[in-house]
Coordinates of C-alpha atoms and ligand atoms in Angstrom, one line a residue:
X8 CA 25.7 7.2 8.2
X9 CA 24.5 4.1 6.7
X10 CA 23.9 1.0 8.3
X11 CA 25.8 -1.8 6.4
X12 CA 25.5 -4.3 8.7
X13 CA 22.1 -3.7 9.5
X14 CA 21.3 -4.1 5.9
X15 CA 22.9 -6.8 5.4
X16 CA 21.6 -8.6 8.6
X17 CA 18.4 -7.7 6.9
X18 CA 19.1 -9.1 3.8
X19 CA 20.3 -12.4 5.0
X20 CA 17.8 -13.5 7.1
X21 CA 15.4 -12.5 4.0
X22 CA 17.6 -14.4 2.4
X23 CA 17.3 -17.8 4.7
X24 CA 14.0 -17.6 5.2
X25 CA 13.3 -17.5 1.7
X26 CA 10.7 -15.1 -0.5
X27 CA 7.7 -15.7 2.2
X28 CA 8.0 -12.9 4.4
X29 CA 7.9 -10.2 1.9
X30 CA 5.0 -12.0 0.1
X31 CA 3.7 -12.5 3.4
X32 CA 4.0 -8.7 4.1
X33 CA 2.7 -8.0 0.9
X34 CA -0.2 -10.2 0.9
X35 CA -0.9 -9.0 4.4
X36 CA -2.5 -5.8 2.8
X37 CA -4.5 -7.5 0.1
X38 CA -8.7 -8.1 0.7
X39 CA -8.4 -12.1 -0.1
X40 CA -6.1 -12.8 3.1
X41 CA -6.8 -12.3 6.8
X42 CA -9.2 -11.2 9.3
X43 CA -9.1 -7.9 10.9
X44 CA -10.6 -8.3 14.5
X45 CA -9.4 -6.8 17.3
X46 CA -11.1 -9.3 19.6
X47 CA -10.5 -13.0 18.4
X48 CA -7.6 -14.3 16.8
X49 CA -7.8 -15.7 13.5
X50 CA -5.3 -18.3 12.3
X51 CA -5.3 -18.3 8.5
X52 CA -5.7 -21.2 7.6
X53 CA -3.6 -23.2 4.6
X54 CA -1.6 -19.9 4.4
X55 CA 1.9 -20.2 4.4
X56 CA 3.5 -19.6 8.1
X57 CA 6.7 -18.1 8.7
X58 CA 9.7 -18.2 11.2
X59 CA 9.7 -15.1 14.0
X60 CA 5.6 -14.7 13.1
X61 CA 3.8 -14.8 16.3
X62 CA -0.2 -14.5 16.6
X63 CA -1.8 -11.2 17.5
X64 CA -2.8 -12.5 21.4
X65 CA -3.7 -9.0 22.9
X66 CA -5.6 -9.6 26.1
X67 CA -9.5 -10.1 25.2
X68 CA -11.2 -7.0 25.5
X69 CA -15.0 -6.8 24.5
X70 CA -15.8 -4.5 22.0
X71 CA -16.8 -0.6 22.5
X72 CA -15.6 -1.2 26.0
X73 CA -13.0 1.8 26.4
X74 CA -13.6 5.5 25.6
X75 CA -11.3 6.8 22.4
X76 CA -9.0 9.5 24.3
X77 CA -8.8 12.8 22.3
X78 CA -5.6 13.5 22.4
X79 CA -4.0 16.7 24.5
X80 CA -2.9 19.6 22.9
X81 CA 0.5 20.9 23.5
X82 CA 1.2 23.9 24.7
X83 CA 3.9 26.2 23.7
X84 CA 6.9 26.7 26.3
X85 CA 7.1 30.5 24.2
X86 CA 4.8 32.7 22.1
X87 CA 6.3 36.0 20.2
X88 CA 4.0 37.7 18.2
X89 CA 5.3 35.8 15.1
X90 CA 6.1 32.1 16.4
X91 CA 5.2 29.7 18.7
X92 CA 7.7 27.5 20.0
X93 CA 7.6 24.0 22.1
X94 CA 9.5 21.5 23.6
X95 CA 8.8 17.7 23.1
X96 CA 10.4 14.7 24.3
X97 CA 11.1 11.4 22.1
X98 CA 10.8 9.4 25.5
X99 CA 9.7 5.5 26.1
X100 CA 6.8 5.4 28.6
X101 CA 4.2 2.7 30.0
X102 CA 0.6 3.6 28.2
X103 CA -2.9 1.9 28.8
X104 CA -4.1 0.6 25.8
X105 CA -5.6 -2.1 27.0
X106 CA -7.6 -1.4 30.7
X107 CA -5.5 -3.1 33.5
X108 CA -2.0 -4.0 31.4
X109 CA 0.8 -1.5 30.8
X110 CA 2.4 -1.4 27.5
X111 CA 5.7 -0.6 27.1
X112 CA 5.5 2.2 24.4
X113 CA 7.8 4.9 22.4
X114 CA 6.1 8.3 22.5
X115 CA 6.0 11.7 22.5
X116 CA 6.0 13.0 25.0
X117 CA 4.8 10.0 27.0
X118 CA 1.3 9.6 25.3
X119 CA 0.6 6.8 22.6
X120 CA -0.7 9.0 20.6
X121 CA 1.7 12.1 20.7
X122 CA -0.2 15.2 21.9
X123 CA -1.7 17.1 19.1
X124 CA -0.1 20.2 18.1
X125 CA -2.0 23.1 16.6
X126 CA -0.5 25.2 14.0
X127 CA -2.1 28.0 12.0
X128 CA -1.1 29.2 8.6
X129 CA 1.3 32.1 7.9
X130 CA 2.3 31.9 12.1
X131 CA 5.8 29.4 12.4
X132 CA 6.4 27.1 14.7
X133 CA 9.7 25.5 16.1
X134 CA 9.4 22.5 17.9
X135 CA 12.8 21.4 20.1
X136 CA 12.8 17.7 20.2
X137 CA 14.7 15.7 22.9
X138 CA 15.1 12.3 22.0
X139 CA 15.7 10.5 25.1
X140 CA 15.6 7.0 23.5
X141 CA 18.9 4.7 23.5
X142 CA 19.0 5.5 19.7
X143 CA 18.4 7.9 16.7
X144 CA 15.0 9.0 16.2
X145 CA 13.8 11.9 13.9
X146 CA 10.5 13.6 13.3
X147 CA 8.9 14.1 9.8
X148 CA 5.7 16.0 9.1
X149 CA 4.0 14.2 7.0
X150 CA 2.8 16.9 4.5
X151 CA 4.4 19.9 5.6
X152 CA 6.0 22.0 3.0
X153 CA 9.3 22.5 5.4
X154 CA 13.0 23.2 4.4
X155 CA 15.2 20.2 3.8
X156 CA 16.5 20.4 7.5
X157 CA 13.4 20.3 9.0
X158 CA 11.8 17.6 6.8
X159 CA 12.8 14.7 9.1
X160 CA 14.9 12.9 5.9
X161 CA 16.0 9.5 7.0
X162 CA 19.6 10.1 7.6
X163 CA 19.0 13.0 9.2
X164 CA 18.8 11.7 12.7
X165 CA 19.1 12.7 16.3
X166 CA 21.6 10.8 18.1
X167 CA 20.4 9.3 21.7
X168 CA 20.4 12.1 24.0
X169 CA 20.8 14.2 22.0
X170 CA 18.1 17.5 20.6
X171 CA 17.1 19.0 17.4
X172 CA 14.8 22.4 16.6
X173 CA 12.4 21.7 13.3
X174 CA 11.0 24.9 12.1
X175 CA 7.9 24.9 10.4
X176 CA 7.0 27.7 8.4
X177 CA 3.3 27.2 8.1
X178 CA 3.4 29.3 4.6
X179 CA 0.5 26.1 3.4
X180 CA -3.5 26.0 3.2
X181 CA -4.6 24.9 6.3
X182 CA -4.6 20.6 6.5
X183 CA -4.6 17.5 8.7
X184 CA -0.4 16.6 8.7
X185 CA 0.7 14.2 11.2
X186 CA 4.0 14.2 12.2
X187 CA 6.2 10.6 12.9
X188 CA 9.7 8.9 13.1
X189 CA 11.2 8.5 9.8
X190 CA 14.6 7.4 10.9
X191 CA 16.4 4.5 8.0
X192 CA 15.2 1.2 8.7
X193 CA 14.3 2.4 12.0
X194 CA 11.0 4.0 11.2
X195 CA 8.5 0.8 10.5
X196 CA 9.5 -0.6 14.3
X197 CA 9.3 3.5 15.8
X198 CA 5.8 4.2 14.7
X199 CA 4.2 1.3 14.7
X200 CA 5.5 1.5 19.1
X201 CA 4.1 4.7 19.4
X202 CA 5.8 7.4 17.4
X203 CA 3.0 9.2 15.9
X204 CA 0.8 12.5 16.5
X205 CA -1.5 14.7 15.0
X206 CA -0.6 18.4 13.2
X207 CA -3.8 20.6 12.8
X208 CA -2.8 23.6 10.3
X209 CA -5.7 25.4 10.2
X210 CA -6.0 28.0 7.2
X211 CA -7.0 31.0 6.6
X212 CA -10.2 30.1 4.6
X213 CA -11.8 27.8 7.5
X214 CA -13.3 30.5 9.9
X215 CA -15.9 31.2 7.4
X216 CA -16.9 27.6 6.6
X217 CA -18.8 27.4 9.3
X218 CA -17.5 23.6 9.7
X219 CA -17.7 22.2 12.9
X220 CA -15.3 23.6 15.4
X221 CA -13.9 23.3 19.1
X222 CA -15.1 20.1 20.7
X223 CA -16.5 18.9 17.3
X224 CA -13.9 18.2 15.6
X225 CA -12.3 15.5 16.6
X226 CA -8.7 13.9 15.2
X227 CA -9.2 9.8 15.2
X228 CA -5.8 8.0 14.2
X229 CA -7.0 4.5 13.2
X230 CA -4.1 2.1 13.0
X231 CA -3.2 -1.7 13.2
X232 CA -1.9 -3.4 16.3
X233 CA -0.1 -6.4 17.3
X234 CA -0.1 -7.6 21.1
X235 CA 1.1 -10.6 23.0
X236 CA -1.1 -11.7 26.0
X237 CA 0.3 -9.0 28.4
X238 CA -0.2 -6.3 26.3
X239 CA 2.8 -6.1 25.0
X240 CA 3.7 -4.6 21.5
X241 CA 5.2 -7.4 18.9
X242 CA 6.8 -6.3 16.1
X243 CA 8.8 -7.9 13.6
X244 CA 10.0 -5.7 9.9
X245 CA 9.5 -10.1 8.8
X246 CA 5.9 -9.9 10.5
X247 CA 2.9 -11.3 8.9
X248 CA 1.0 -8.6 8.7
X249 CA -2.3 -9.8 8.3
X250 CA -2.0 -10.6 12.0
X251 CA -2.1 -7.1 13.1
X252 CA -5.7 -7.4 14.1
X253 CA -6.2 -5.2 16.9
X254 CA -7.8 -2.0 15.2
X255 CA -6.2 1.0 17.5
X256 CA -8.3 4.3 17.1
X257 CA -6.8 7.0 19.1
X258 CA -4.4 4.5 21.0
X259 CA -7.3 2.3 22.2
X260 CA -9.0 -1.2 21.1
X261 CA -12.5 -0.9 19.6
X262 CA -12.9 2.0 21.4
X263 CA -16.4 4.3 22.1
X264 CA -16.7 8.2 21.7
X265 CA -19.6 10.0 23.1
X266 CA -21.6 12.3 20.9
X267 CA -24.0 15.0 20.7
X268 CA -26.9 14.7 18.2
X269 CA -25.5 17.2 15.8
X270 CA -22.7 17.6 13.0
X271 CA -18.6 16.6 13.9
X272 CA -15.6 17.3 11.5
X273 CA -13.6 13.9 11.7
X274 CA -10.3 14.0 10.2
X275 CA -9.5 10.7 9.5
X276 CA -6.3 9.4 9.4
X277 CA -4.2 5.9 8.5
X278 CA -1.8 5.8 11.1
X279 CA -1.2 1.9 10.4
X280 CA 2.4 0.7 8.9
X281 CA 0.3 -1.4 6.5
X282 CA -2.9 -2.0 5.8
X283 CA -5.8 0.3 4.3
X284 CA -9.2 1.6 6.2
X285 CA -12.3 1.0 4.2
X286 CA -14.6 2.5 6.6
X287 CA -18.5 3.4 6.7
X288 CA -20.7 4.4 8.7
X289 CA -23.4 1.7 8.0
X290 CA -25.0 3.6 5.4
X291 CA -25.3 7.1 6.6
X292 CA -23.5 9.7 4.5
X293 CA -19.9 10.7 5.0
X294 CA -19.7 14.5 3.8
X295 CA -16.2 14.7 2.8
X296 CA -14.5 17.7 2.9
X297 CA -10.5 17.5 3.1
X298 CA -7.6 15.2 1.8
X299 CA -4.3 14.8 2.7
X300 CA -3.4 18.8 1.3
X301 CA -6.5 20.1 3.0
X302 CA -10.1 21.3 1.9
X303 CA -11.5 19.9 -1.2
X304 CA -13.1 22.8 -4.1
X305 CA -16.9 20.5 -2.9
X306 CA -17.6 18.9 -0.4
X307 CA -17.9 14.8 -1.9
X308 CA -20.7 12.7 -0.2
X309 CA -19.3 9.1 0.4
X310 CA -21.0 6.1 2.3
X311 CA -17.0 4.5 2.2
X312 CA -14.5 5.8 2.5
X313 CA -10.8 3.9 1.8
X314 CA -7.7 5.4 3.3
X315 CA -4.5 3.8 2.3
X316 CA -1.5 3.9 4.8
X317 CA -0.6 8.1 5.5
X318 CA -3.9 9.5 3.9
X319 CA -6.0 11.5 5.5
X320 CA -9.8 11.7 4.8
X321 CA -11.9 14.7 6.7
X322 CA -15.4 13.9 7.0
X323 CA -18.4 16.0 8.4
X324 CA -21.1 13.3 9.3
X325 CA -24.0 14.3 10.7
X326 CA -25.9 12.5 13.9
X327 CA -29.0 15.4 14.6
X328 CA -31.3 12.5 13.6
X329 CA -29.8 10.0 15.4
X330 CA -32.1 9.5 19.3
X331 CA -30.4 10.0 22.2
X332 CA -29.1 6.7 23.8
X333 CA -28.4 5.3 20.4
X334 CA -25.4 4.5 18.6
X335 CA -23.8 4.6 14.9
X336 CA -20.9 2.2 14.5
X337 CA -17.6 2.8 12.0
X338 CA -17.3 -0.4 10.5
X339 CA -14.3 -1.4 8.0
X340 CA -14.1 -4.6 5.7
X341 CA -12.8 -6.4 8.9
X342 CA -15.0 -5.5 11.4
X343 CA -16.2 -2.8 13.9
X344 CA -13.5 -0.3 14.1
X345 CA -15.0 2.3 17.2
X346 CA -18.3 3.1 18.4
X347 CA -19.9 6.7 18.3
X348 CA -22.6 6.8 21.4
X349 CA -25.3 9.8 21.0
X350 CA -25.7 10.3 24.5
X351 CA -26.8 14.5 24.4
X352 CA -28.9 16.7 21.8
X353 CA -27.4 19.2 19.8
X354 CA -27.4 22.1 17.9
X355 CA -25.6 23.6 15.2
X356 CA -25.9 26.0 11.9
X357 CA -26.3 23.9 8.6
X358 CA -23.5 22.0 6.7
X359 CA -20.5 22.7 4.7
X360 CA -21.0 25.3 2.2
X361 CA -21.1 24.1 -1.8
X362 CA -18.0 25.7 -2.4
X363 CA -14.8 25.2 0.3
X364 CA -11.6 25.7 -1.4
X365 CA -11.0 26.3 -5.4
X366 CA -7.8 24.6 -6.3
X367 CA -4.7 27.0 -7.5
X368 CA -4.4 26.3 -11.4
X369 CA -2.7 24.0 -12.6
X370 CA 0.7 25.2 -14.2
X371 CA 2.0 23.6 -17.6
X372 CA 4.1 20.6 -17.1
X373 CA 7.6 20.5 -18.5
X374 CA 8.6 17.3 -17.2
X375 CA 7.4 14.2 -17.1
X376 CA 8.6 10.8 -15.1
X377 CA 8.3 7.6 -14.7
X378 CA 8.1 5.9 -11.4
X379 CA 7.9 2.2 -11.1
X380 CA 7.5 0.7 -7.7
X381 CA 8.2 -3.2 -7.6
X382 CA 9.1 -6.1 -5.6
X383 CA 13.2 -6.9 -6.4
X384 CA 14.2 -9.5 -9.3
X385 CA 16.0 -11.8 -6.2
X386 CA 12.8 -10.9 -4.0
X387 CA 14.7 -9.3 -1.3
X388 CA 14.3 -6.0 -1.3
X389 CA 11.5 -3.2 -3.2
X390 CA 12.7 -1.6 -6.0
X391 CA 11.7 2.0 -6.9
X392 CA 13.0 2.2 -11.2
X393 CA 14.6 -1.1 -10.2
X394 CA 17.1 0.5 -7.1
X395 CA 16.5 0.1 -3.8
X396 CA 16.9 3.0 -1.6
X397 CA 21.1 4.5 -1.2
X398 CA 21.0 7.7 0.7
X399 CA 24.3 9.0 -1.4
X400 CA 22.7 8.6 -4.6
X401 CA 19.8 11.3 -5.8
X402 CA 17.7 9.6 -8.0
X403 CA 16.1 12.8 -9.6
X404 CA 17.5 16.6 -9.8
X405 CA 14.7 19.0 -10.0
X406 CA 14.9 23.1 -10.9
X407 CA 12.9 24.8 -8.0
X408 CA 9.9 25.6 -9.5
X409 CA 9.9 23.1 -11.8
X410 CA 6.2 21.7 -12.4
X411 CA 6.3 17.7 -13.2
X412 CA 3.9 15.0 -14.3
X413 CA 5.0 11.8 -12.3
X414 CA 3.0 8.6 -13.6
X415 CA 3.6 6.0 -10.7
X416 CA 3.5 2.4 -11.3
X417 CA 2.7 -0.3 -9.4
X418 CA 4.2 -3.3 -11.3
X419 CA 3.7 -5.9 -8.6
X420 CA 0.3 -7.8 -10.5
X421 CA 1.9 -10.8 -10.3
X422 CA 2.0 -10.6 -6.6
X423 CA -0.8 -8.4 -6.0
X424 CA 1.2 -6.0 -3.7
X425 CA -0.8 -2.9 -2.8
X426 CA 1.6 -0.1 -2.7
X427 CA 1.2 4.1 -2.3
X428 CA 3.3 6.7 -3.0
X429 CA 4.2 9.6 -0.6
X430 CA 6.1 12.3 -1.7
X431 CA 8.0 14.9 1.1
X432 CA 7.4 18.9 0.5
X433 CA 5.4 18.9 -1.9
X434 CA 1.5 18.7 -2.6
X435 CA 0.3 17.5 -5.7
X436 CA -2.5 16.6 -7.7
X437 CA -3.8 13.5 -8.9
X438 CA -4.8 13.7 -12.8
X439 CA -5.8 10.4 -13.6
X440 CA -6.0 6.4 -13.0
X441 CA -4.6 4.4 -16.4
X442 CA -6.6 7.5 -18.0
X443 CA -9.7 7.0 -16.3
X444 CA -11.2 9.8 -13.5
X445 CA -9.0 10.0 -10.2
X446 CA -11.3 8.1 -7.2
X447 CA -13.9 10.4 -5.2
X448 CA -12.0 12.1 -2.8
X449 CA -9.0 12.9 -4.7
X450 CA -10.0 15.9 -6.0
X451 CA -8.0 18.1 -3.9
X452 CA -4.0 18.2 -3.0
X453 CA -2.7 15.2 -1.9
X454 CA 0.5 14.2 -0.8
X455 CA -0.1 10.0 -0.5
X456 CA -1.6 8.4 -3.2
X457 CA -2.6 4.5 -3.5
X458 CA -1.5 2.7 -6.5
X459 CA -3.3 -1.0 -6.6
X460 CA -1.1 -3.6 -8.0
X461 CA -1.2 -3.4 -12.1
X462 CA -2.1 -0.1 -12.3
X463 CA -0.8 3.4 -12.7
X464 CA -1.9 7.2 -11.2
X465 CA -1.0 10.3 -12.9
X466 CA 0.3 13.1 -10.2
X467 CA 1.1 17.2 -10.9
X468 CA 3.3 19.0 -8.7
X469 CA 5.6 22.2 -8.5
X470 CA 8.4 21.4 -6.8
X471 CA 9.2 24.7 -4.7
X472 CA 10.2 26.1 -2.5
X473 CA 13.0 24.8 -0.7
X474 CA 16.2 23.9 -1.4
X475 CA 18.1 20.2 -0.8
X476 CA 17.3 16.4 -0.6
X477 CA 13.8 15.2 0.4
X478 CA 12.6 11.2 -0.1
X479 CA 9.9 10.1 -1.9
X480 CA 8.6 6.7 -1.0
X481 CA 5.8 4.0 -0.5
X482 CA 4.2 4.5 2.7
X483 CA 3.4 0.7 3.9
X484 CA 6.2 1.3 5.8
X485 CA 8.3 -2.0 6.0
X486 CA 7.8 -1.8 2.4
X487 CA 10.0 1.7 2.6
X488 CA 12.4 1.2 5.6
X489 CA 13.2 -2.1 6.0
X490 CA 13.0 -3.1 2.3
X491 CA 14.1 0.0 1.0
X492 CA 11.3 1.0 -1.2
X493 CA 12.2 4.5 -1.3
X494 CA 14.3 7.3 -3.6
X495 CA 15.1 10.6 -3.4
X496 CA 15.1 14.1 -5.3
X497 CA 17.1 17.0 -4.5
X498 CA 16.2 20.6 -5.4
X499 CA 18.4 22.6 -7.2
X500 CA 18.5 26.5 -8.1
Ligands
CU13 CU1 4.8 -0.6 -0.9

């Protein structure tokens, strides 16, 4: 059940500490504010500072110093010819993250990074998690198109020691999903410890792509950090979090990957609680190919590419004219994110074909909402159409199989709040920004969408096929848990 007194714990220290830490939080996101570097510590100077806010102090590590793990795969504990089905513990563990200091972490399954399971469409998978935590935890995947029970909603927890089975259909095109903690009010403090892995659904379509496979394509979680001198995770919901400096990339600092001279498929993803990726390679072309719902109809060439918090962003990029011994560095608007290190030659069979995957038509709307995500009047909590989030009230009733045009405010100009907009079970598309062409990148299915402060985004979706109450939310995720910046549908026959 709900939390009362954790709200209202919440709400009065808000409350004490006046309007700053949600500007703060806010603000923390925005381009005009703070210094993203994972190796000195920036004080922002003239900016307000707040109680409880501590400086990022993570031990000083030089940059490109540490390989960038890929993480393991998981291996099923039992294979019919129809399902695969695995066992994974919810468990806190002592990681490296930073060489010589142990950090104490909340995993899966006792990596930083949870091991990476691989799913393929039209074959299920049940996953039986064993949270072995001294409270609720849960597990969303983060674009799955899963039945209510399996969906991870907030209140749908599983108690300390306790176990839960998620099934997962895999009746989707193939897609980069993730899969994290999504427990109420718990979830901002769970993934940003640790609670966080990688879902690879491959589809049907892919074999004959010819995209890079096996070894070459590489998942890379890129994600804010916040450490104290021993290496130690700090986290506050109140935290400033412009001072999350340390750029994590697969669970290390600034971290290195070595190379072949040839083409990789990178799916990108935005791990971080807050805070966007605007990343490039220097120049050199980005082919992308995916989104959040999978393969785009074309491949898209970008030199920078921005992933808001929950997006994903495949890219092929190509190094076959890059000499051996040198190196290509992914650089965001803060600083050097990781390191790729051509240390081999390589060889491989042209580039992603003109053509990948033609999107399904898009159906005739016959409903249309407004959603309007904003900071609260009394500047406690976010609003989504001026509630915060109740778990016993559904905020919209949709007919299964219903196709609906949402247009999603951001109404926070005055503060400049970046917010997104993730919606559970559901794929959709984007039509348009305030009228104008959705951004490169978004021509595909999506299921996280930025919306800059002032402006609005047009999304389509068909709301099938399952059944029952799934949340819809911003995914800066103090913003949605802690401040409540979230709402719910429920599906109806
Ligand atoms: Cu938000």
């Amino acid at each position: 059940m709900l939390d009362r007194r954790k709200i209202l714990t919440i709400g009065g220290v808000a409350g004490a500490a006046s309007v700053m830490p949600l500007a703060r939080l806010a603000h923390g996101d925005s381009t005009e504010n703070g210094v993203r570097n994972a190796t000195s510590h920036h004080h922002h100077g003239g900016k307000v500072t707040t109680r409880s806010v501590a400086a990022n102090a993570a031990p000083p590590l030089d940059p490109f110093s540490v390989p960038m793990p890929v993480p393991q795969v998981l291996r099923p504990s039992y294979r019919t010819s129809k399902l695969d089905q695995y066992v994974l513990d919810i468990q806190p563990a002592n990681v490296e993250i930073f060489p010589g200091f142990k950090t104490a972490a909340l995993t899966y399954g006792g990596t930083f990074v949870g091991p990476t399971i691989l799913a393929t469409e039209g074959r299920a998978i049940q996953i039986k998690y064993r949270n072995r935590l001294k409270e609720d935890a849960n597990v969303h995947l983060h674009g799955g198109h899963n039945p209510a029970s399996s969906d991870g909603h907030p209140m749908d927890v599983i108690p300390a020691g306790g176990s839960k089975v998620y099934t997962y259909p895999n009746r989707q095109p193939g897609a980069t999903l993730w899969y994290h903690d999504h427990v109420h009010h718990l979830e901002a403090e769970h993934v940003f410890r640790g609670l966080h892995g990688f879902y690879l659904l491959k589809g049907y379509d892919e074999a004959r792509l010819n995209l890079p496979s096996g070894e070459y394509d590489v998942p890379i979680m890129l994600r804010y950090g916040k450490f104290d001198e021993d290496g130690q995770i700090l986290f506050s919901p109140y935290d400033d979090v412009s001072t999350r400096t340390t750029f994590l990339v697969n669970g290390r600092p600034q971290p290195y990957f070595k190379v072949a001279a040839r083409r990789y498929r990178f799916r990108l993803l935005n791990a971080s609680n807050h805070g966007d990726f605007k990343v490039n390679l220097g120049g050199r072309e980005m082919v992308q190919i995916a989104s959040d719902g999978g393969l785009l109809p074309a491949p898209v060439s970008r030199k920078e590419v921005l992933i808001t918090p929950g997006e994903r962003a495949e890219v092929v990029v190509d190094f076959s004219d890059v000499p051996v011994g040198s190196s290509v560095v992914l650089e965001s608007e803060w600083g050097p994110v990781m390191r790729f290190d051509v240390d081999r030659r390589g060889f491989d069979t042209g580039g992603p074909p003109a053509v990948l995957r033609p999107n399904p038509t898009l159906p005739k709307p016959t409903v249309e909402r407004e959603i309007r995500m904003q900071l609260s009047d009394d500047q406690q909590v976010f609003w989504i159409n001026g509630k915060p989030f109740d778990p016993d009230r559904v905020d919209v009733r949709i007919k299964r199989g219903t196709t609906e045009v949402w247009r999603i405010y951001n109404d926070d100009s005055d503060w400049g709040i970046d917010h997104n907009f993730h919606l559970h079970m559901v794929r959709f598309r984007v039509l348009d920004r305030d009228g104008a062409p959705p951004w490169p990148g978004e021509s595909g299915l999506k299921d996280t969408v930025s919306v800059p402060p002032g402006t609005s985004v047009r999304v389509q979706a068909t709301f099938g096929e399952h059944l029952g109450r799934f949340v819809y939310h911003c995914h800066m995720m103090e913003h949605s848990g802690p401040f409540q910046m979230m709402a719910q549908m429920e599906i109806v026959q």
